[in-house]
Short mmCIF file of N, CA and C in Angstrom, two decimals:
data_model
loop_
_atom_site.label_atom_id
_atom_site.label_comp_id
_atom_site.label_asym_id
_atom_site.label_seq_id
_atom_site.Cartn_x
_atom_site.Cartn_y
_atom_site.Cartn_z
N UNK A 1 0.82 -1.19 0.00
CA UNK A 1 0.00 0.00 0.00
C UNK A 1 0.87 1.26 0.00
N UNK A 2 1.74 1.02 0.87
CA UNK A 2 3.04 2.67 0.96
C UNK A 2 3.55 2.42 -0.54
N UNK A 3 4.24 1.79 -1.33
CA UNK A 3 4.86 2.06 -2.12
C UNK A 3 3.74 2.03 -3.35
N UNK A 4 2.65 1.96 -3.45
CA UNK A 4 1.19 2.26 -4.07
C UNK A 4 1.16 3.91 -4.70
N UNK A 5 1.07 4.19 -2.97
CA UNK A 5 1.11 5.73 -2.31
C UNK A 5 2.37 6.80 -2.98
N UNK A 6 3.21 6.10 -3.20
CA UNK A 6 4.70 6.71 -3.18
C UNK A 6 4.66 7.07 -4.69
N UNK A 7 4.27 5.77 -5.64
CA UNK A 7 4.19 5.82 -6.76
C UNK A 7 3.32 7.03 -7.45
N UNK A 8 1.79 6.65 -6.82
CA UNK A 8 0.80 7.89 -7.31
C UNK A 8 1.18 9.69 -6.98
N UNK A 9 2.38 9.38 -5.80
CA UNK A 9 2.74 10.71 -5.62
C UNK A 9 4.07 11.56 -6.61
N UNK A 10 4.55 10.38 -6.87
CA UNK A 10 5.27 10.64 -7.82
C UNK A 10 4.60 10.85 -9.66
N UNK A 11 4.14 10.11 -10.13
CA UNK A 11 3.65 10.30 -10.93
C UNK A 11 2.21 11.85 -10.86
N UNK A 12 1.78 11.84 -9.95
CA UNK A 12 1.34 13.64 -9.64
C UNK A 12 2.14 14.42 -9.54
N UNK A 13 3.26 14.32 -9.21
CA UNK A 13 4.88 15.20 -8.99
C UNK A 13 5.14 15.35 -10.65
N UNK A 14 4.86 14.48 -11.28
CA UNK A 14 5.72 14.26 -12.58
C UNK A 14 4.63 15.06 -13.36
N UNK A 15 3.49 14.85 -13.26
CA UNK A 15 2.56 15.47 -14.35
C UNK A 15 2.27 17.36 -13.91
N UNK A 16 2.09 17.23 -12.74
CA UNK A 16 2.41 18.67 -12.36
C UNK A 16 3.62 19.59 -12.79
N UNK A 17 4.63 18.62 -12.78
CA UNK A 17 5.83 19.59 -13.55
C UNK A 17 6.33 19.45 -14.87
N UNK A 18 5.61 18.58 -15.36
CA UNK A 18 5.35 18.98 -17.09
C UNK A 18 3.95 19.64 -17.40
N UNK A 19 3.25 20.22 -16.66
CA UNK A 19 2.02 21.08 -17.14
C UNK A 19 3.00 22.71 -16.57
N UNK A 20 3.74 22.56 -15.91
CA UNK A 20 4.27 23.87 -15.47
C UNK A 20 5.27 24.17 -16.42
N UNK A 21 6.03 23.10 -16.87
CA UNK A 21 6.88 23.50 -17.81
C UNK A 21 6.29 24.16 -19.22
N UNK A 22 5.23 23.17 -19.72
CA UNK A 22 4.39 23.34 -20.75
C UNK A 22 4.13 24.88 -20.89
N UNK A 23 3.58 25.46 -19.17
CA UNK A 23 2.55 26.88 -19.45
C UNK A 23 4.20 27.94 -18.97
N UNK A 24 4.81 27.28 -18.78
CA UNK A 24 6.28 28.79 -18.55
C UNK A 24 7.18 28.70 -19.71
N UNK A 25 6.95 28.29 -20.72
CA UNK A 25 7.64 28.24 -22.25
C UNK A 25 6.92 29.23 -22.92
N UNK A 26 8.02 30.39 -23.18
CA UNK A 26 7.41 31.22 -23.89
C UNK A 26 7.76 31.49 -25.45
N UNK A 27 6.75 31.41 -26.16
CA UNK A 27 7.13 31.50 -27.89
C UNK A 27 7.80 32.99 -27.92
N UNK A 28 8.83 32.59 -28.76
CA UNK A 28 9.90 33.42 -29.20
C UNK A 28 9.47 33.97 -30.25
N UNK A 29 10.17 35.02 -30.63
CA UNK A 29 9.92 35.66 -32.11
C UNK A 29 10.81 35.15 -32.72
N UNK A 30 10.77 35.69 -33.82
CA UNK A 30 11.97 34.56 -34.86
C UNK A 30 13.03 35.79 -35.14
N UNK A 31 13.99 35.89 -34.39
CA UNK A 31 15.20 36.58 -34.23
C UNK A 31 16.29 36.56 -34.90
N UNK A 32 16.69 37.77 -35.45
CA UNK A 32 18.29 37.73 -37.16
C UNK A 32 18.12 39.02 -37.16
N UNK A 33 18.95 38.91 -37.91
CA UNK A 33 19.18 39.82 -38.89
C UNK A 33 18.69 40.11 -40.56
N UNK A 34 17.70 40.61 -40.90
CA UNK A 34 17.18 40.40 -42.22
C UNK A 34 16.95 41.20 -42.85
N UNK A 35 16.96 41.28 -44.29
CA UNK A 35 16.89 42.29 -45.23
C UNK A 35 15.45 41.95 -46.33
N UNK A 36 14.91 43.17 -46.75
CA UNK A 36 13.44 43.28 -47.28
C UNK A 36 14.01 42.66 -48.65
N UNK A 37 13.71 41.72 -48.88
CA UNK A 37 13.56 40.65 -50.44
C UNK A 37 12.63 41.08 -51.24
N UNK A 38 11.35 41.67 -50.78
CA UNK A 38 10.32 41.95 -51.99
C UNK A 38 9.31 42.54 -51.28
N UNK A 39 8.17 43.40 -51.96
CA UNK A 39 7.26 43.85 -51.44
C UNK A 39 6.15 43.37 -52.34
N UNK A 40 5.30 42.48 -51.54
CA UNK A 40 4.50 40.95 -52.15
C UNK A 40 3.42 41.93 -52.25
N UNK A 41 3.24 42.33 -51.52
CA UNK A 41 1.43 43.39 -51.08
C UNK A 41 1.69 45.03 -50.98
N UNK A 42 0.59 45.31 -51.64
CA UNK A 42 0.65 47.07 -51.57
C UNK A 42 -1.16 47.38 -51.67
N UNK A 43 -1.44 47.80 -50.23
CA UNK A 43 -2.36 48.20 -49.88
C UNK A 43 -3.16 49.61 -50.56
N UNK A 44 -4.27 49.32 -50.78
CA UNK A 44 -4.96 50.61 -51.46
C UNK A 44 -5.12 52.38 -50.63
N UNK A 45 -4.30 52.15 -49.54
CA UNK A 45 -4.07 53.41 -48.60
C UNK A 45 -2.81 53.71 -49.06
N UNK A 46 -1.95 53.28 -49.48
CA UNK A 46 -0.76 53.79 -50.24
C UNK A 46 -1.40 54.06 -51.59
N UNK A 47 -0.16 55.64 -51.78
CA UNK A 47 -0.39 55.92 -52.85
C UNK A 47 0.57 55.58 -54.19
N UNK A 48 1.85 55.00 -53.40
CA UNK A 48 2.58 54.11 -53.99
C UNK A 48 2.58 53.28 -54.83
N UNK A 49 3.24 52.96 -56.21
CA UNK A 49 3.35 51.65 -56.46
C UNK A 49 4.08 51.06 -56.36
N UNK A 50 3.51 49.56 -56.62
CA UNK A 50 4.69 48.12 -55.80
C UNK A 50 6.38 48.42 -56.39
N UNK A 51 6.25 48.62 -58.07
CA UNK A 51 7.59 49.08 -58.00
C UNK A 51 8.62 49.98 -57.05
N UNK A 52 7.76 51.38 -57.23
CA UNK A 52 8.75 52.36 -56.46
C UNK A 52 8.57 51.89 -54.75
N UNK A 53 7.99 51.36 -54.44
CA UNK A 53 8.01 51.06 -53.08
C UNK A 53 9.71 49.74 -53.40
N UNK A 54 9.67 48.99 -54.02
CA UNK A 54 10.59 48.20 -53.99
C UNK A 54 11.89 48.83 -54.31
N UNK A 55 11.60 49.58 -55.18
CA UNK A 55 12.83 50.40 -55.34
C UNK A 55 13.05 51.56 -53.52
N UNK A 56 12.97 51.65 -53.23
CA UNK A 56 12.72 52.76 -51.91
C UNK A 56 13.45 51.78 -51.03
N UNK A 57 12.53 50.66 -50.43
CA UNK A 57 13.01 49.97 -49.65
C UNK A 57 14.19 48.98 -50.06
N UNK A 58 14.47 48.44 -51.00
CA UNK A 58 16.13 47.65 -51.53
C UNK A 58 17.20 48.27 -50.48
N UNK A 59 17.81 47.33 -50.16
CA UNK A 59 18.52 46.89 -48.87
C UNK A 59 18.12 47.35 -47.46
N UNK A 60 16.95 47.54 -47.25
CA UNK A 60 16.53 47.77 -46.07
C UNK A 60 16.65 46.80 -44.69
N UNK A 61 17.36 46.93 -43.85
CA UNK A 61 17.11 45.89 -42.81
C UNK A 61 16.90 45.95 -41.99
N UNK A 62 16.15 44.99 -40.79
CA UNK A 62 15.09 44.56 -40.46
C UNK A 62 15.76 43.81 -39.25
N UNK A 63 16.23 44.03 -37.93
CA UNK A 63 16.72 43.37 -36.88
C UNK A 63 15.76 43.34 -35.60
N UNK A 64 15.59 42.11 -35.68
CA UNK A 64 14.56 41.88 -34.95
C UNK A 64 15.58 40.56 -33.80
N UNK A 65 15.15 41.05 -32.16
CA UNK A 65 15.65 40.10 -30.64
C UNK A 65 14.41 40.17 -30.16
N UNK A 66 15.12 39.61 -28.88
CA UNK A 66 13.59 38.97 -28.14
C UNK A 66 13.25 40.01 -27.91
N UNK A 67 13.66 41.26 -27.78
CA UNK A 67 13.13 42.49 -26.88
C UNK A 67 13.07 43.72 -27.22
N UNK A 68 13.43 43.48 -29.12
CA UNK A 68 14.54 44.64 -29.54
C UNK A 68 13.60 44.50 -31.31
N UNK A 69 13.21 45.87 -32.10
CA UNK A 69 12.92 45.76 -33.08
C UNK A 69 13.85 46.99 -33.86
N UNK A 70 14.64 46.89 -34.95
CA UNK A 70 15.09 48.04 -35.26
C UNK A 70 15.09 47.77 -37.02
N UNK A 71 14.95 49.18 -37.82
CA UNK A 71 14.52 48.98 -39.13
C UNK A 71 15.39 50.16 -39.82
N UNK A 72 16.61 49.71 -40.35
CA UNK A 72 17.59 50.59 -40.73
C UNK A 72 17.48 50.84 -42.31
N UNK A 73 16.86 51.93 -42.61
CA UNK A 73 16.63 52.56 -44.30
C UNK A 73 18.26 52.93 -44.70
N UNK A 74 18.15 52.46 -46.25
CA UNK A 74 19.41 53.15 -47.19
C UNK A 74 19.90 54.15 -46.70
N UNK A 75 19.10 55.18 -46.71
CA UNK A 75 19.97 56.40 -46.00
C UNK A 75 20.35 56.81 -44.80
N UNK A 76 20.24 55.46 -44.47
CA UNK A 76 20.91 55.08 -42.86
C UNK A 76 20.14 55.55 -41.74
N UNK A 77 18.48 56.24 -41.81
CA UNK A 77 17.92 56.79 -41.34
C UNK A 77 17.25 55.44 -40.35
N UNK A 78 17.09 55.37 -39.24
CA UNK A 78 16.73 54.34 -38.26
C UNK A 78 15.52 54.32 -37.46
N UNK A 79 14.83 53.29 -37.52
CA UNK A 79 13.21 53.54 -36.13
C UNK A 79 13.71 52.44 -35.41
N UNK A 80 13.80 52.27 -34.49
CA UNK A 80 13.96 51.31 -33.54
C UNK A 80 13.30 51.28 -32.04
N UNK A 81 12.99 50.14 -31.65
CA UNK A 81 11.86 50.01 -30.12
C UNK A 81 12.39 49.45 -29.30
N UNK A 82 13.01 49.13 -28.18
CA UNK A 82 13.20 48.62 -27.01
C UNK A 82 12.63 48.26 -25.82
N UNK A 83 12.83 46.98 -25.21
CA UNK A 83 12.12 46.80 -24.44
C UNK A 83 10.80 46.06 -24.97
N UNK A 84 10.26 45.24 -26.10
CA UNK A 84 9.29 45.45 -26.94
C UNK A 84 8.38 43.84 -26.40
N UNK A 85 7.54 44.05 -26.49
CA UNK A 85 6.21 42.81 -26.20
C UNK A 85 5.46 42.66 -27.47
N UNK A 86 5.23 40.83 -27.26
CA UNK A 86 4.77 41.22 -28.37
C UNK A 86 3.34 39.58 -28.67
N UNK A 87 2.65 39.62 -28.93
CA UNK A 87 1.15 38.49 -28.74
C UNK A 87 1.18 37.98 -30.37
N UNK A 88 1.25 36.81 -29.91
CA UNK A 88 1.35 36.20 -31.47
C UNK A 88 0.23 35.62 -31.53
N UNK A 89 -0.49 35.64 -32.73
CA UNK A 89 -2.14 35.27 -33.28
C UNK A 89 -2.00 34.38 -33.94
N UNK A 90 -2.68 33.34 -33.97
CA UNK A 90 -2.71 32.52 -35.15
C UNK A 90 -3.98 32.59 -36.40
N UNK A 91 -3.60 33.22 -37.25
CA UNK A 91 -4.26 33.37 -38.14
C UNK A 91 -5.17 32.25 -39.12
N UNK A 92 -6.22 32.23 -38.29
CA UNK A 92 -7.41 31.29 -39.11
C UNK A 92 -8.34 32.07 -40.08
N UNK A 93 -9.21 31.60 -40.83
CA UNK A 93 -9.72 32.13 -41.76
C UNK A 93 -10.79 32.97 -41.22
N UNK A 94 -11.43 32.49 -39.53
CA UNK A 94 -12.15 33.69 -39.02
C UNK A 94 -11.63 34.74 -38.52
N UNK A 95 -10.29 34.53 -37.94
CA UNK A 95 -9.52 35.73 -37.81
C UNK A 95 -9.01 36.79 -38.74
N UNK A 96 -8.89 36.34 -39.48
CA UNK A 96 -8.15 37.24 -41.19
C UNK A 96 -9.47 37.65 -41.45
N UNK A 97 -10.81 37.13 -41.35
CA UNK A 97 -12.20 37.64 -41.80
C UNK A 97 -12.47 38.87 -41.27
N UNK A 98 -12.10 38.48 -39.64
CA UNK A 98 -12.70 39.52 -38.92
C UNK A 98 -11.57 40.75 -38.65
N UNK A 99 -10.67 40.70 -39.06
CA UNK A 99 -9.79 41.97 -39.54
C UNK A 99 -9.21 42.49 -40.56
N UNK A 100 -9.36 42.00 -41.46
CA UNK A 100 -8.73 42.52 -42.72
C UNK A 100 -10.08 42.62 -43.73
N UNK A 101 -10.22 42.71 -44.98
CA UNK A 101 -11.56 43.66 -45.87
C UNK A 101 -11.21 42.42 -46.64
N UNK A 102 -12.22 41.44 -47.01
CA UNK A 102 -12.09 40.22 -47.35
C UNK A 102 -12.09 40.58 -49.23
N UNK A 103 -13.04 41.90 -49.52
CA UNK A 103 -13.16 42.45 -50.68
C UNK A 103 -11.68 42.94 -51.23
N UNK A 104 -10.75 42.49 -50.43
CA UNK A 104 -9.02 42.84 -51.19
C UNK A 104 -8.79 41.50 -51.59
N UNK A 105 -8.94 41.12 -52.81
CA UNK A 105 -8.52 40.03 -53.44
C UNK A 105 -7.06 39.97 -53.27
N UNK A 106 -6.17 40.89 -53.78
CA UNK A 106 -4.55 40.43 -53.61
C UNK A 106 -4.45 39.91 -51.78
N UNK A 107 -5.09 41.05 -51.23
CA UNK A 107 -4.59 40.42 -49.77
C UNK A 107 -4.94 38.96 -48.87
N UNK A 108 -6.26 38.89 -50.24
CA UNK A 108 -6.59 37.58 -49.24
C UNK A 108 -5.92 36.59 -50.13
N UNK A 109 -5.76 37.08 -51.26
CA UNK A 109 -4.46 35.75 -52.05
C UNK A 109 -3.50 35.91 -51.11
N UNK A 110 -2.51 36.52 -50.27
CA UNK A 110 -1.58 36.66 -49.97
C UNK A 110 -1.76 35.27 -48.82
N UNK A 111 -2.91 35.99 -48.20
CA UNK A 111 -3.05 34.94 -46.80
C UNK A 111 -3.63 33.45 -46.92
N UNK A 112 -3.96 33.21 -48.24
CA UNK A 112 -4.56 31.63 -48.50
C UNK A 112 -3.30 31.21 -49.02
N UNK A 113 -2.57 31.62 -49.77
CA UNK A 113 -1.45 30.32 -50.07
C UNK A 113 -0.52 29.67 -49.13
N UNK A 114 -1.01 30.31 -47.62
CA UNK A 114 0.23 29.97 -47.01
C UNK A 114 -1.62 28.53 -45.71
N UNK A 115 -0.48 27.80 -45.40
CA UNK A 115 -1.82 26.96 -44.38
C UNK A 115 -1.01 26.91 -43.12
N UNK A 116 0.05 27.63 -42.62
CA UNK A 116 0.48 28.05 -40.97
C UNK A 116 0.75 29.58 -41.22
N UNK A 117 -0.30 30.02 -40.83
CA UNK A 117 0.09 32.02 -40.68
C UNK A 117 -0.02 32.24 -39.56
N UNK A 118 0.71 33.14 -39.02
CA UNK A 118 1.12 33.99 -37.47
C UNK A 118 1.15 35.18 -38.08
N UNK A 119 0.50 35.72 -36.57
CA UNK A 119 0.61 37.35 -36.76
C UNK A 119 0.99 37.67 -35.32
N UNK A 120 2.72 38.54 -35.66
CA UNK A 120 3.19 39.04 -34.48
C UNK A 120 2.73 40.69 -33.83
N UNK A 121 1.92 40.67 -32.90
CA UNK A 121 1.70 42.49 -32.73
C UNK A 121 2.78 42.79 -32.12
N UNK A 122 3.27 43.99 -32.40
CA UNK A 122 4.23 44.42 -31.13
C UNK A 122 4.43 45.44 -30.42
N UNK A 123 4.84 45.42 -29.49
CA UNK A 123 4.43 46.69 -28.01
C UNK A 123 5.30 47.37 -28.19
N UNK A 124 5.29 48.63 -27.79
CA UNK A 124 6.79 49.58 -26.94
C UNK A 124 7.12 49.24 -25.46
N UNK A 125 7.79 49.71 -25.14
CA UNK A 125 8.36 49.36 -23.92
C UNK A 125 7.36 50.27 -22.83
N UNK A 126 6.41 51.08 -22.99
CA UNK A 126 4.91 52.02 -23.00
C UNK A 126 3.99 51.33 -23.26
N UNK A 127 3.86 50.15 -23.71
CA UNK A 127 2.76 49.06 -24.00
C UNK A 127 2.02 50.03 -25.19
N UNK A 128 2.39 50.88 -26.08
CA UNK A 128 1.80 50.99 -27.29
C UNK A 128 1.89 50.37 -28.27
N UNK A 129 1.02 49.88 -29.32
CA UNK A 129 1.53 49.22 -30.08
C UNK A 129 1.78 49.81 -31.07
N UNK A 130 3.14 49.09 -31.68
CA UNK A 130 4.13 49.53 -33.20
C UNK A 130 3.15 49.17 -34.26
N UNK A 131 3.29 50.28 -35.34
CA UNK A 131 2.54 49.80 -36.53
C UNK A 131 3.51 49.27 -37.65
N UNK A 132 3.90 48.53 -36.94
CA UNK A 132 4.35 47.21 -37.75
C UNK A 132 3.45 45.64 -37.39
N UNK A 133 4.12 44.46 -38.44
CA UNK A 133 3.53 43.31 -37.75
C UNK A 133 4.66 42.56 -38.58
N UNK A 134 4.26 41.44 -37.56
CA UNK A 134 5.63 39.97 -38.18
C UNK A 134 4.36 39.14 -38.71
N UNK A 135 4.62 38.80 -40.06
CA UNK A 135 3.71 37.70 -40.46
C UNK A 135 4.87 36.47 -40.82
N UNK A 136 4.60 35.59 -39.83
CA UNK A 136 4.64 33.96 -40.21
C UNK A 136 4.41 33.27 -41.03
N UNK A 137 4.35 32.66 -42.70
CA UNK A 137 3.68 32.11 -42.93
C UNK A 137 4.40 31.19 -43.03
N UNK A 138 3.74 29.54 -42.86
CA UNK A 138 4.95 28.72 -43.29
C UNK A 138 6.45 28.95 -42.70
N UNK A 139 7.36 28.92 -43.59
CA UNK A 139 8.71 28.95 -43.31
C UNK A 139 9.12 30.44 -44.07
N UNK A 140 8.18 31.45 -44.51
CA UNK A 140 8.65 32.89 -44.45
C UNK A 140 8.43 33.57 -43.28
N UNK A 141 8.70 34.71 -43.75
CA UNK A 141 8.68 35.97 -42.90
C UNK A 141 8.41 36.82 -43.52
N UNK A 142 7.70 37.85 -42.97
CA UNK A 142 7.15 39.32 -43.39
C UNK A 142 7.03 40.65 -42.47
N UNK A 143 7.08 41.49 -43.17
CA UNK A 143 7.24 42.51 -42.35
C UNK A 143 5.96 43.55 -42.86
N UNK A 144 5.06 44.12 -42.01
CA UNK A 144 4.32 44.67 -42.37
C UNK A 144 4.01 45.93 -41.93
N UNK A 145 3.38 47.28 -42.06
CA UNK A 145 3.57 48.14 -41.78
C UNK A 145 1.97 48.80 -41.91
N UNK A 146 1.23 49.01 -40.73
CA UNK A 146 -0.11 49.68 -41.16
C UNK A 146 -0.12 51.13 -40.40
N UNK A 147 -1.69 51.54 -40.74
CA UNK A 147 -1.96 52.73 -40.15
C UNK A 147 -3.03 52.04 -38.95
N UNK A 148 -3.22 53.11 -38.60
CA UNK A 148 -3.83 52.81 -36.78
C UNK A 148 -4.75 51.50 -36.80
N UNK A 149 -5.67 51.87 -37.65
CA UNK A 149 -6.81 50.39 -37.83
C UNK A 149 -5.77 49.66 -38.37
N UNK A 150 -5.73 48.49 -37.96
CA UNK A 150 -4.75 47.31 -38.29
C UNK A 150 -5.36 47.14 -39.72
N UNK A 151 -6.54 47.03 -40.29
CA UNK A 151 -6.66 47.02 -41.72
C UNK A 151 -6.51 47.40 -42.56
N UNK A 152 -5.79 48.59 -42.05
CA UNK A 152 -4.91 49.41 -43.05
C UNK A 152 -3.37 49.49 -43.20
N UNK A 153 -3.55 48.40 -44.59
CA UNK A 153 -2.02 48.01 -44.28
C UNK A 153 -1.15 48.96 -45.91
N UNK A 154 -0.10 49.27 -45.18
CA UNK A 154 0.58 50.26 -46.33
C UNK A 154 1.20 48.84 -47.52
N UNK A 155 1.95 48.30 -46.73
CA UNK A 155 2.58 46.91 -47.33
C UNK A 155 3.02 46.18 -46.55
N UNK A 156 3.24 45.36 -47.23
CA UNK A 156 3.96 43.37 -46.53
C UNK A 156 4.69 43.26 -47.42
N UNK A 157 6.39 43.26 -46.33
CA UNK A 157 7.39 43.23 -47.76
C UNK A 157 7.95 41.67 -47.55
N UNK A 158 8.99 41.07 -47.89
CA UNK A 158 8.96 39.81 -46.70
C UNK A 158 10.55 40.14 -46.87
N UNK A 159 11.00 39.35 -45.86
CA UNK A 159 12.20 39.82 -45.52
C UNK A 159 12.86 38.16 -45.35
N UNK A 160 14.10 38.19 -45.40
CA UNK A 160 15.04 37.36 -45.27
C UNK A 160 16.65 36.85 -45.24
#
């Protein structure tokens, strides 16, 4: 009966500290050094086109840490956030419904070819949020850039 006892306490010892481990693992952002490869999407709030936007941004980079976002333009001109938080979404087809204008055909092509999308928001070290976003899809990356309503997106360039 004691070593019954001993067993069930152990095995409650054991499952308790893999449910603790489980919920204190925190998802990372996907951290480098990266440079803007292309600008896939160009939103109808820009007055831009996809060319000259690609031409503008070419060699732009994009350094992203666990805590740290910084976005260094050609002319060496810099935005950078510290201290930064950030809630990653997983983007299902009711989620992309219920925030983005389903009537943008390019944008919702953008978000159906991929079948694992993340969407990174991210904070200031002020808990405001940056109007940027990290999109996940698959095994890319993207970098996105809106105005206040998150559905207003200037572009999604992807970076790598």
């Amino acid at each position: 009966m004691k070593k019954k006892l001993v067993l069930i306490s152990f095995a409650l010892l054991l499952v308790s500290g893999l449910i603790l481990l489980g919920c204190s693992q925190r998802t990372e952002l996907p951290t480098a050094e990266y440079t803007i490869e292309d600008v896939v999407y160009v939103g109808g709030i820009s007055s831009a086109t996809k060319d000259s936007i690609r031409e503008m941004k070419a060699g732009t980079k994009v350094i992203i840490k666990d805590d740290y976002l910084s976005i260094i333009f050609p002319d060496s001109s810099t935005m950078q956030w510290t201290d930064i938080k950030f809630i990653k979404d997983k983007l299902t087809d009711e989620f992309i419904r219920s925030k983005y204008h389903e009537e943008d055909e390019q944008l919702m092509t953008f978000f159906n070819e991929y079948s694992e999308r993340y969407r990174y928001s991210l904070f200031d070290k002020d808990e405001n949020q940056i109007n940027y976003y990290l999109f996940q899809m698959d095994d890319e990356l993207f970098i996105s850039q809106f105005a206040k309503d998150d559905s207003l997106i200037f572009s999604i360039d992807k970076i790598a």
